[in-house]
Amino acid sequence: GFSLFGEEIWVIRLTQVFLYAILIIVNYLFVLTSFNNKKIAFYSSLFMVFPTVNTVLYTTVTLGGYVESLLLGILSFYISTIIIKKINNGNCQLMCLVGAQGFILGAGLFINPLSLTLVLPAIINAVFHILSARLDKSVIIRLIGIFFLFFFIGSSFFWYALLFSKGASVLQELSGSAVAVENQTYFNEALSHLVSFLLFGLTVILGIRRPWSVELFAVWIIPFVLSFWLLVFYYFTKQKITLRIELSIILSLTGVFLLVIGGFIFTSFGVDPSGRYFLPLMIPLSVFAGYAIEKFKKFFLSFLAIIVLTYQIYGTWNSSIREPFITTQFYSPAQVDHSNIEKLKEFLINEN
């Protein structure tokens, strides 16, 4: 982008918009392939087109590889679904798909390990179905070899950093060493993270709190938002899913919740209340919402879905016009005042 248009901020934003657009398209294809239902795919995509403030923040303002991690995650789920549905269509196609999964896992390890919370459940689901298909041992061995070959290709920069650059600090960063500032027993840390998740995690996941603030906004709408998501999960507990493939996909999406929430509570990542580490949950939440709206066909649920989407649109719009505007800084003294940003840019240009 910089080589084509120059080093401008809008080039970065355009790139992120392009990547997020691909994310929405791949999500649609994944849901359509998984459930063979265009309405579920459409409703699910709506929750990605009009996401929470947390998602908007970390897929536009930041440069931490968050939108890339989401894209790798949804690609992995899509490829796993294709593997499951075409597992007996030929070993060549299967090997290409397995190789792609290995490359995605490796690339995610380097670009942003947050993607692993999505990629790992998708891969585990594919492995389960491959083993259940009772393929020849020679085929299984070739699949394992191809998977690890492409994994090492995709993660080559990670291994380079580990062996020749940053050393062991690369591995330490995977467990949250960058935010490991607590000085208490592990049990107390986990308990503190659990409380933080209940107070700050759930609120930012559901979009009723901005990632840079502890305050809730448009409080009178929150009961409708909570009602919608409670009904979505309630209907899932009541619905008996008989199709084996659909059930395995839903379980693998549930695995994303386990990895994200477990990682937040039991590692040092739980010290950060901003919301970035909950970003992967947008994918299973959007799928569950679309599935519930279409499968259960409850008017009240559809009505609440419209309110939730409107609320999320309002949250983004309202945050973009009110100080401190959309920012990554949770600590208020670090929030930059942008009111004179154009004058600052002009001054810096004039002064070279």
mmCIF file of C-alpha atoms in Angstrom:
data_model
loop_
_atom_site.group_PDB
_atom_site.id
_atom_site.type_symbol
_atom_site.label_atom_id
_atom_site.label_comp_id
_atom_site.label_asym_id
_atom_site.label_seq_id
_atom_site.Cartn_x
_atom_site.Cartn_y
_atom_site.Cartn_z
ATOM 1 C CA GLY A 1 0.000 0.000 0.000
ATOM 2 C CA PHE A 2 2.759 2.459 0.909
ATOM 3 C CA SER A 3 4.654 1.628 -2.300
ATOM 4 C CA LEU A 4 1.555 2.401 -4.388
ATOM 5 C CA PHE A 5 0.037 5.391 -2.584
ATOM 6 C CA GLY A 6 2.768 6.694 -0.288
ATOM 7 C CA GLU A 7 3.131 6.672 3.491
ATOM 8 C CA GLU A 8 -0.297 7.991 4.467
ATOM 9 C CA ILE A 9 -2.624 7.064 7.312
ATOM 10 C CA TRP A 10 -5.528 6.499 4.917
ATOM 11 C CA VAL A 11 -3.516 3.760 3.196
ATOM 12 C CA ILE A 12 -3.381 1.832 6.468
ATOM 13 C CA ARG A 13 -7.110 2.341 7.006
ATOM 14 C CA LEU A 14 -7.891 1.261 3.439
ATOM 15 C CA THR A 15 -5.853 -1.903 3.905
ATOM 16 C CA GLN A 16 -7.688 -2.729 7.121
ATOM 17 C CA VAL A 17 -11.077 -2.088 5.489
ATOM 18 C CA PHE A 18 -10.073 -4.389 2.632
ATOM 19 C CA LEU A 19 -9.005 -7.153 5.026
ATOM 20 C CA TYR A 20 -12.181 -6.791 7.076
ATOM 21 C CA ALA A 21 -14.288 -6.972 3.903
ATOM 22 C CA ILE A 22 -12.577 -10.265 3.046
ATOM 23 C CA LEU A 23 -13.276 -11.426 6.606
ATOM 24 C CA ILE A 24 -17.017 -10.805 6.135
ATOM 25 C CA ILE A 25 -17.043 -12.622 2.791
ATOM 26 C CA VAL A 26 -15.180 -15.647 4.148
ATOM 27 C CA ASN A 27 -17.472 -15.718 7.191
ATOM 28 C CA TYR A 28 -20.491 -15.825 4.853
ATOM 29 C CA LEU A 29 -18.954 -18.684 2.859
ATOM 30 C CA PHE A 30 -18.023 -20.564 6.036
ATOM 31 C CA VAL A 31 -21.522 -20.354 7.514
ATOM 32 C CA LEU A 32 -23.144 -21.169 4.158
ATOM 33 C CA THR A 33 -20.926 -24.226 3.706
ATOM 34 C CA SER A 34 -21.414 -25.321 7.311
ATOM 35 C CA PHE A 35 -25.208 -25.103 7.531
ATOM 36 C CA ASN A 36 -26.236 -24.939 3.852
ATOM 37 C CA ASN A 37 -28.531 -22.036 4.682
ATOM 38 C CA LYS A 38 -28.206 -18.607 3.062
ATOM 39 C CA LYS A 39 -30.304 -16.893 5.718
ATOM 40 C CA ILE A 40 -28.058 -18.068 8.552
ATOM 41 C CA ALA A 41 -25.036 -16.864 6.571
ATOM 42 C CA PHE A 42 -26.698 -13.495 5.896
ATOM 43 C CA TYR A 43 -27.824 -12.891 9.483
ATOM 44 C CA SER A 44 -24.422 -13.931 10.795
ATOM 45 C CA SER A 45 -22.686 -11.529 8.413
ATOM 46 C CA LEU A 46 -24.909 -8.664 9.595
ATOM 47 C CA PHE A 47 -23.371 -8.949 13.057
ATOM 48 C CA MET A 48 -19.942 -8.561 11.447
ATOM 49 C CA VAL A 49 -20.962 -5.688 9.176
ATOM 50 C CA PHE A 50 -22.331 -3.802 12.202
ATOM 51 C CA PRO A 51 -20.079 -5.016 15.040
ATOM 52 C CA THR A 52 -19.515 -3.817 18.589
ATOM 53 C CA VAL A 53 -17.306 -0.828 19.379
ATOM 54 C CA ASN A 54 -14.602 -3.243 20.554
ATOM 55 C CA THR A 55 -14.423 -4.881 17.129
ATOM 56 C CA VAL A 56 -14.456 -1.534 15.316
ATOM 57 C CA LEU A 57 -11.595 -0.283 17.478
ATOM 58 C CA TYR A 58 -9.264 -3.244 17.028
ATOM 59 C CA THR A 59 -9.914 -3.672 13.309
ATOM 60 C CA THR A 60 -9.425 -0.018 12.359
ATOM 61 C CA VAL A 61 -7.416 2.093 14.811
ATOM 62 C CA THR A 62 -4.831 -0.432 15.989
ATOM 63 C CA LEU A 63 -1.944 -2.004 14.076
ATOM 64 C CA GLY A 64 -1.472 -5.105 16.232
ATOM 65 C CA GLY A 65 -2.479 -7.629 13.589
ATOM 66 C CA TYR A 66 -5.944 -8.118 15.063
ATOM 67 C CA VAL A 67 -7.931 -8.067 11.837
ATOM 68 C CA GLU A 68 -5.323 -10.395 10.316
ATOM 69 C CA SER A 69 -5.752 -12.819 13.213
ATOM 70 C CA LEU A 70 -9.531 -12.832 12.716
ATOM 71 C CA LEU A 71 -9.104 -13.436 9.000
ATOM 72 C CA LEU A 72 -6.747 -16.354 9.598
ATOM 73 C CA GLY A 73 -9.192 -17.776 12.141
ATOM 74 C CA ILE A 74 -12.241 -17.660 9.878
ATOM 75 C CA LEU A 75 -10.191 -19.049 6.972
ATOM 76 C CA SER A 76 -9.214 -21.964 9.193
ATOM 77 C CA PHE A 77 -12.851 -22.670 10.099
ATOM 78 C CA TYR A 78 -13.853 -22.440 6.442
ATOM 79 C CA ILE A 79 -11.112 -24.824 5.321
ATOM 80 C CA SER A 80 -11.933 -27.260 8.139
ATOM 81 C CA THR A 81 -15.568 -27.318 7.012
ATOM 82 C CA ILE A 82 -14.484 -28.083 3.438
ATOM 83 C CA ILE A 83 -12.215 -30.870 4.719
ATOM 84 C CA ILE A 84 -15.080 -32.379 6.718
ATOM 85 C CA LYS A 85 -17.505 -32.295 3.795
ATOM 86 C CA LYS A 86 -15.056 -33.480 1.129
ATOM 87 C CA ILE A 87 -12.900 -35.827 3.141
ATOM 88 C CA ASN A 88 -13.453 -38.715 0.733
ATOM 89 C CA ASN A 89 -13.254 -36.752 -2.521
ATOM 90 C CA GLY A 90 -9.594 -37.490 -3.183
ATOM 91 C CA ASN A 91 -6.313 -37.496 -1.315
ATOM 92 C CA CYS A 92 -4.753 -34.716 -3.433
ATOM 93 C CA GLN A 93 -7.456 -32.194 -2.540
ATOM 94 C CA LEU A 94 -7.371 -33.277 1.097
ATOM 95 C CA MET A 95 -3.609 -32.829 1.280
ATOM 96 C CA CYS A 96 -3.826 -29.327 -0.204
ATOM 97 C CA LEU A 97 -6.433 -28.335 2.366
ATOM 98 C CA VAL A 98 -4.451 -29.846 5.252
ATOM 99 C CA GLY A 99 -1.344 -28.040 4.010
ATOM 100 C CA ALA A 100 -3.287 -24.781 3.996
ATOM 101 C CA GLN A 101 -4.335 -25.399 7.596
ATOM 102 C CA GLY A 102 -0.737 -25.961 8.612
ATOM 103 C CA PHE A 103 0.351 -22.741 6.905
ATOM 104 C CA ILE A 104 -2.448 -20.752 8.586
ATOM 105 C CA LEU A 105 -1.471 -22.108 12.007
ATOM 106 C CA GLY A 106 2.158 -21.166 11.420
ATOM 107 C CA ALA A 107 1.358 -17.728 10.030
ATOM 108 C CA GLY A 108 -0.949 -17.039 12.964
ATOM 109 C CA LEU A 109 1.805 -17.952 15.400
ATOM 110 C CA PHE A 110 3.961 -15.208 13.898
ATOM 111 C CA ILE A 111 1.402 -12.521 12.973
ATOM 112 C CA ASN A 112 -0.669 -12.596 16.177
ATOM 113 C CA PRO A 113 -0.945 -15.662 18.439
ATOM 114 C CA LEU A 114 -4.464 -14.510 19.337
ATOM 115 C CA SER A 115 -5.479 -16.217 16.083
ATOM 116 C CA LEU A 116 -4.665 -19.586 17.685
ATOM 117 C CA THR A 117 -7.816 -19.340 19.802
ATOM 118 C CA LEU A 118 -9.725 -19.670 16.519
ATOM 119 C CA VAL A 119 -7.378 -21.842 14.475
ATOM 120 C CA LEU A 120 -6.826 -24.584 17.062
ATOM 121 C CA PRO A 121 -10.531 -25.480 17.574
ATOM 122 C CA ALA A 122 -11.005 -25.523 13.796
ATOM 123 C CA ILE A 123 -8.024 -27.846 13.311
ATOM 124 C CA ILE A 124 -9.094 -30.136 16.165
ATOM 125 C CA ASN A 125 -12.530 -30.481 14.551
ATOM 126 C CA ALA A 126 -10.953 -31.387 11.185
ATOM 127 C CA VAL A 127 -8.575 -33.894 12.819
ATOM 128 C CA PHE A 128 -11.500 -35.569 14.581
ATOM 129 C CA HIS A 129 -13.342 -36.100 11.299
ATOM 130 C CA ILE A 130 -10.212 -37.247 9.462
ATOM 131 C CA LEU A 131 -9.546 -39.897 12.102
ATOM 132 C CA SER A 132 -13.210 -40.912 12.064
ATOM 133 C CA ALA A 133 -13.049 -41.447 8.291
ATOM 134 C CA ARG A 134 -10.667 -44.397 8.819
ATOM 135 C CA LEU A 135 -8.274 -43.425 6.043
ATOM 136 C CA ASP A 136 -5.270 -45.606 5.235
ATOM 137 C CA LYS A 137 -2.320 -45.201 7.563
ATOM 138 C CA SER A 138 -0.122 -44.163 4.644
ATOM 139 C CA VAL A 139 -2.543 -41.303 3.874
ATOM 140 C CA ILE A 140 -2.590 -40.201 7.525
ATOM 141 C CA ILE A 141 1.217 -40.156 7.634
ATOM 142 C CA ARG A 142 1.401 -38.060 4.460
ATOM 143 C CA LEU A 143 -1.206 -35.668 5.853
ATOM 144 C CA ILE A 144 0.794 -35.236 9.071
ATOM 145 C CA GLY A 145 3.981 -34.610 7.084
ATOM 146 C CA ILE A 146 2.343 -32.034 4.804
ATOM 147 C CA PHE A 147 0.684 -30.291 7.748
ATOM 148 C CA PHE A 148 3.952 -29.809 9.635
ATOM 149 C CA LEU A 149 5.883 -28.904 6.484
ATOM 150 C CA PHE A 150 3.534 -26.011 5.739
ATOM 151 C CA PHE A 151 3.317 -25.140 9.428
ATOM 152 C CA PHE A 152 7.076 -24.558 9.535
ATOM 153 C CA ILE A 153 6.904 -22.585 6.284
ATOM 154 C CA GLY A 154 4.143 -20.364 7.657
ATOM 155 C CA SER A 155 5.912 -19.876 10.999
ATOM 156 C CA SER A 156 9.431 -19.463 9.577
ATOM 157 C CA PHE A 157 9.688 -15.846 10.753
ATOM 158 C CA PHE A 158 8.644 -16.934 14.242
ATOM 159 C CA TRP A 159 11.434 -19.511 14.398
ATOM 160 C CA TYR A 160 13.906 -17.004 13.006
ATOM 161 C CA ALA A 161 13.009 -14.568 15.803
ATOM 162 C CA LEU A 162 13.242 -17.372 18.364
ATOM 163 C CA LEU A 163 16.643 -18.669 17.231
ATOM 164 C CA PHE A 164 18.449 -15.585 15.947
ATOM 165 C CA SER A 165 16.736 -12.474 17.287
ATOM 166 C CA LYS A 166 14.677 -12.247 20.468
ATOM 167 C CA GLY A 167 15.372 -15.737 21.790
ATOM 168 C CA ALA A 168 13.305 -17.100 24.678
ATOM 169 C CA SER A 169 11.443 -13.806 25.068
ATOM 170 C CA VAL A 170 9.405 -14.820 22.008
ATOM 171 C CA LEU A 171 8.013 -17.792 23.914
ATOM 172 C CA GLN A 172 7.469 -15.722 27.045
ATOM 173 C CA GLU A 173 5.340 -13.252 25.098
ATOM 174 C CA LEU A 174 2.984 -16.079 24.158
ATOM 175 C CA SER A 175 2.013 -16.440 27.815
ATOM 176 C CA GLY A 176 1.515 -12.706 28.366
ATOM 177 C CA SER A 177 4.888 -11.618 29.690
ATOM 178 C CA ALA A 178 4.390 -8.164 28.165
ATOM 179 C CA VAL A 179 1.549 -7.485 30.622
ATOM 180 C CA ALA A 180 2.762 -9.646 33.519
ATOM 181 C CA VAL A 181 2.918 -6.954 36.201
ATOM 182 C CA GLU A 182 1.083 -8.671 39.076
ATOM 183 C CA ASN A 183 2.809 -9.613 42.325
ATOM 184 C CA GLN A 184 0.520 -12.087 44.083
ATOM 185 C CA THR A 185 -0.123 -15.805 44.235
ATOM 186 C CA TYR A 186 -1.326 -17.583 41.102
ATOM 187 C CA PHE A 187 -4.675 -18.397 42.751
ATOM 188 C CA ASN A 188 -5.272 -14.748 43.657
ATOM 189 C CA GLU A 189 -4.279 -13.677 40.149
ATOM 190 C CA ALA A 190 -6.759 -16.106 38.583
ATOM 191 C CA LEU A 191 -9.482 -14.970 40.984
ATOM 192 C CA SER A 192 -8.759 -11.334 40.149
ATOM 193 C CA HIS A 193 -8.920 -12.139 36.426
ATOM 194 C CA LEU A 194 -12.242 -13.906 36.916
ATOM 195 C CA VAL A 195 -13.715 -10.833 38.598
ATOM 196 C CA SER A 196 -12.264 -8.646 35.839
ATOM 197 C CA PHE A 197 -13.869 -10.889 33.226
ATOM 198 C CA LEU A 198 -17.288 -10.681 34.879
ATOM 199 C CA LEU A 199 -17.112 -6.905 35.305
ATOM 200 C CA PHE A 200 -15.186 -5.764 32.245
ATOM 201 C CA GLY A 201 -14.984 -8.749 29.911
ATOM 202 C CA LEU A 202 -18.660 -9.524 29.477
ATOM 203 C CA THR A 203 -19.570 -5.859 29.104
ATOM 204 C CA VAL A 204 -17.074 -5.236 26.316
ATOM 205 C CA ILE A 205 -17.880 -8.541 24.576
ATOM 206 C CA LEU A 206 -21.567 -7.621 24.385
ATOM 207 C CA GLY A 207 -20.732 -4.092 23.264
ATOM 208 C CA ILE A 208 -22.311 -2.306 26.224
ATOM 209 C CA ARG A 209 -18.994 -0.815 27.356
ATOM 210 C CA ARG A 210 -16.380 1.009 25.325
ATOM 211 C CA PRO A 211 -12.938 -0.654 25.539
ATOM 212 C CA TRP A 212 -11.307 2.537 26.805
ATOM 213 C CA SER A 213 -13.812 3.209 29.597
ATOM 214 C CA VAL A 214 -15.401 1.475 32.583
ATOM 215 C CA GLU A 215 -18.724 3.233 32.031
ATOM 216 C CA LEU A 216 -21.721 1.664 30.304
ATOM 217 C CA PHE A 217 -23.481 3.697 27.618
ATOM 218 C CA ALA A 218 -27.149 3.981 26.581
ATOM 219 C CA VAL A 219 -28.022 2.072 29.742
ATOM 220 C CA TRP A 220 -31.741 1.887 29.019
ATOM 221 C CA ILE A 221 -31.087 -0.322 25.946
ATOM 222 C CA ILE A 222 -28.821 -2.771 27.786
ATOM 223 C CA PRO A 223 -31.698 -4.988 29.078
ATOM 224 C CA PHE A 224 -32.705 -5.627 25.443
ATOM 225 C CA VAL A 225 -29.123 -6.525 24.515
ATOM 226 C CA LEU A 226 -28.776 -8.891 27.454
ATOM 227 C CA SER A 227 -32.181 -10.443 26.694
ATOM 228 C CA PHE A 228 -31.169 -11.154 23.099
ATOM 229 C CA TRP A 229 -27.956 -13.006 23.948
ATOM 230 C CA LEU A 230 -29.546 -14.869 26.856
ATOM 231 C CA LEU A 231 -32.321 -16.067 24.532
ATOM 232 C CA VAL A 232 -29.784 -17.108 21.885
ATOM 233 C CA PHE A 233 -27.946 -19.332 24.334
ATOM 234 C CA TYR A 234 -31.179 -20.523 25.931
ATOM 235 C CA TYR A 235 -32.520 -21.728 22.571
ATOM 236 C CA PHE A 236 -29.250 -23.539 21.923
ATOM 237 C CA THR A 237 -29.620 -25.475 25.163
ATOM 238 C CA LYS A 238 -33.178 -26.456 24.180
ATOM 239 C CA GLN A 239 -32.441 -27.325 20.548
ATOM 240 C CA LYS A 240 -31.360 -30.866 19.714
ATOM 241 C CA ILE A 241 -28.913 -30.681 16.803
ATOM 242 C CA THR A 242 -29.058 -34.028 15.016
ATOM 243 C CA LEU A 243 -26.693 -33.401 12.105
ATOM 244 C CA ARG A 244 -23.228 -34.593 13.106
ATOM 245 C CA ILE A 245 -21.323 -32.046 11.040
ATOM 246 C CA GLU A 246 -23.367 -29.094 12.310
ATOM 247 C CA LEU A 247 -22.937 -30.260 15.884
ATOM 248 C CA SER A 248 -19.163 -30.594 15.517
ATOM 249 C CA ILE A 249 -18.896 -27.103 14.012
ATOM 250 C CA ILE A 250 -20.947 -25.578 16.830
ATOM 251 C CA LEU A 251 -18.829 -27.423 19.403
ATOM 252 C CA SER A 252 -15.616 -26.183 17.777
ATOM 253 C CA LEU A 253 -16.968 -22.623 17.864
ATOM 254 C CA THR A 254 -17.767 -23.166 21.543
ATOM 255 C CA GLY A 255 -14.119 -24.164 21.957
ATOM 256 C CA VAL A 256 -13.159 -20.606 21.028
ATOM 257 C CA PHE A 257 -14.999 -19.398 24.143
ATOM 258 C CA LEU A 258 -13.116 -21.901 26.297
ATOM 259 C CA LEU A 259 -9.705 -20.871 24.964
ATOM 260 C CA VAL A 260 -10.338 -17.114 25.063
ATOM 261 C CA ILE A 261 -11.974 -16.995 28.499
ATOM 262 C CA GLY A 262 -9.625 -19.630 29.947
ATOM 263 C CA GLY A 263 -6.602 -17.771 28.605
ATOM 264 C CA PHE A 264 -7.854 -14.523 30.100
ATOM 265 C CA ILE A 265 -8.476 -16.007 33.547
ATOM 266 C CA PHE A 266 -5.473 -18.320 33.894
ATOM 267 C CA THR A 267 -2.703 -16.296 32.212
ATOM 268 C CA SER A 268 -1.260 -12.811 32.593
ATOM 269 C CA PHE A 269 -3.466 -11.550 29.758
ATOM 270 C CA GLY A 270 -6.229 -11.190 32.344
ATOM 271 C CA VAL A 271 -4.630 -8.038 33.710
ATOM 272 C CA ASP A 272 -5.700 -6.086 30.607
ATOM 273 C CA PRO A 273 -9.394 -5.060 30.834
ATOM 274 C CA SER A 274 -9.505 -3.202 27.506
ATOM 275 C CA GLY A 275 -11.146 -5.922 25.402
ATOM 276 C CA ARG A 276 -8.581 -6.803 22.727
ATOM 277 C CA TYR A 277 -8.205 -10.379 23.923
ATOM 278 C CA PHE A 278 -11.943 -11.013 23.524
ATOM 279 C CA LEU A 279 -11.933 -10.036 19.856
ATOM 280 C CA PRO A 280 -12.042 -13.657 18.522
ATOM 281 C CA LEU A 281 -15.420 -14.169 20.229
ATOM 282 C CA MET A 282 -17.078 -11.977 17.610
ATOM 283 C CA ILE A 283 -16.951 -14.896 15.150
ATOM 284 C CA PRO A 284 -18.776 -17.563 17.192
ATOM 285 C CA LEU A 285 -21.191 -14.945 18.549
ATOM 286 C CA SER A 286 -22.161 -13.819 15.048
ATOM 287 C CA VAL A 287 -22.618 -17.430 13.917
ATOM 288 C CA PHE A 288 -24.697 -18.331 16.969
ATOM 289 C CA ALA A 289 -26.861 -15.236 16.504
ATOM 290 C CA GLY A 290 -27.511 -15.985 12.837
ATOM 291 C CA TYR A 291 -28.210 -19.648 13.575
ATOM 292 C CA ALA A 292 -30.663 -18.851 16.376
ATOM 293 C CA ILE A 293 -32.563 -16.205 14.403
ATOM 294 C CA GLU A 294 -33.141 -18.509 11.430
ATOM 295 C CA LYS A 295 -33.532 -21.909 13.099
ATOM 296 C CA PHE A 296 -35.829 -20.943 15.931
ATOM 297 C CA LYS A 297 -37.865 -18.356 13.981
ATOM 298 C CA LYS A 298 -39.021 -16.429 17.032
ATOM 299 C CA PHE A 299 -40.417 -12.966 16.241
ATOM 300 C CA PHE A 300 -39.320 -11.552 19.582
ATOM 301 C CA LEU A 301 -35.757 -12.802 18.996
ATOM 302 C CA SER A 302 -35.666 -11.163 15.547
ATOM 303 C CA PHE A 303 -37.022 -7.940 17.051
ATOM 304 C CA LEU A 304 -34.299 -7.961 19.702
ATOM 305 C CA ALA A 305 -31.675 -8.661 17.029
ATOM 306 C CA ILE A 306 -32.682 -5.442 15.240
ATOM 307 C CA ILE A 307 -32.331 -3.531 18.510
ATOM 308 C CA VAL A 308 -28.882 -5.062 19.148
ATOM 309 C CA LEU A 309 -27.629 -4.192 15.663
ATOM 310 C CA THR A 310 -28.987 -0.654 15.991
ATOM 311 C CA TYR A 311 -27.353 -0.353 19.404
ATOM 312 C CA GLN A 312 -23.994 -1.449 17.982
ATOM 313 C CA ILE A 313 -24.265 1.058 15.137
ATOM 314 C CA TYR A 314 -25.126 3.776 17.653
ATOM 315 C CA GLY A 315 -22.187 2.766 19.858
ATOM 316 C CA THR A 316 -19.702 3.212 17.022
ATOM 317 C CA TRP A 317 -21.248 6.486 15.815
ATOM 318 C CA ASN A 318 -21.487 7.949 19.305
ATOM 319 C CA SER A 319 -17.909 6.994 20.131
ATOM 320 C CA SER A 320 -16.646 8.652 16.957
ATOM 321 C CA ILE A 321 -18.123 12.064 17.808
ATOM 322 C CA ARG A 322 -17.431 12.225 21.553
ATOM 323 C CA GLU A 323 -14.093 12.746 23.244
ATOM 324 C CA PRO A 324 -11.780 10.951 23.640
ATOM 325 C CA PHE A 325 -13.187 9.472 20.414
ATOM 326 C CA ILE A 326 -12.210 5.927 19.409
ATOM 327 C CA THR A 327 -8.934 5.193 21.176
ATOM 328 C CA THR A 328 -6.861 2.245 22.340
ATOM 329 C CA GLN A 329 -5.831 3.946 25.587
ATOM 330 C CA PHE A 330 -7.640 2.677 28.677
ATOM 331 C CA TYR A 331 -5.568 4.969 30.945
ATOM 332 C CA SER A 332 -7.223 8.390 30.562
ATOM 333 C CA PRO A 333 -4.040 10.552 30.906
ATOM 334 C CA ALA A 334 -2.639 8.645 27.911
ATOM 335 C CA GLN A 335 -5.639 9.445 25.698
ATOM 336 C CA VAL A 336 -4.495 11.884 23.022
ATOM 337 C CA ASP A 337 -6.423 15.109 22.435
ATOM 338 C CA HIS A 338 -7.077 15.179 18.664
ATOM 339 C CA SER A 339 -8.830 18.539 18.577
ATOM 340 C CA ASN A 340 -5.713 20.299 17.200
ATOM 341 C CA ILE A 341 -4.221 17.387 15.290
ATOM 342 C CA GLU A 342 -4.413 19.173 11.905
ATOM 343 C CA LYS A 343 -2.554 22.192 13.276
ATOM 344 C CA LEU A 344 0.081 19.865 14.728
ATOM 345 C CA LYS A 345 0.534 18.114 11.384
ATOM 346 C CA GLU A 346 0.862 21.443 9.589
ATOM 347 C CA PHE A 347 3.450 22.637 12.120
ATOM 348 C CA LEU A 348 5.523 19.462 11.801
ATOM 349 C CA ILE A 349 5.430 19.633 7.994
ATOM 350 C CA ASN A 350 6.507 23.289 8.002
ATOM 351 C CA GLU A 351 9.322 22.556 10.421
ATOM 352 C CA ASN A 352 10.422 19.516 8.444
#
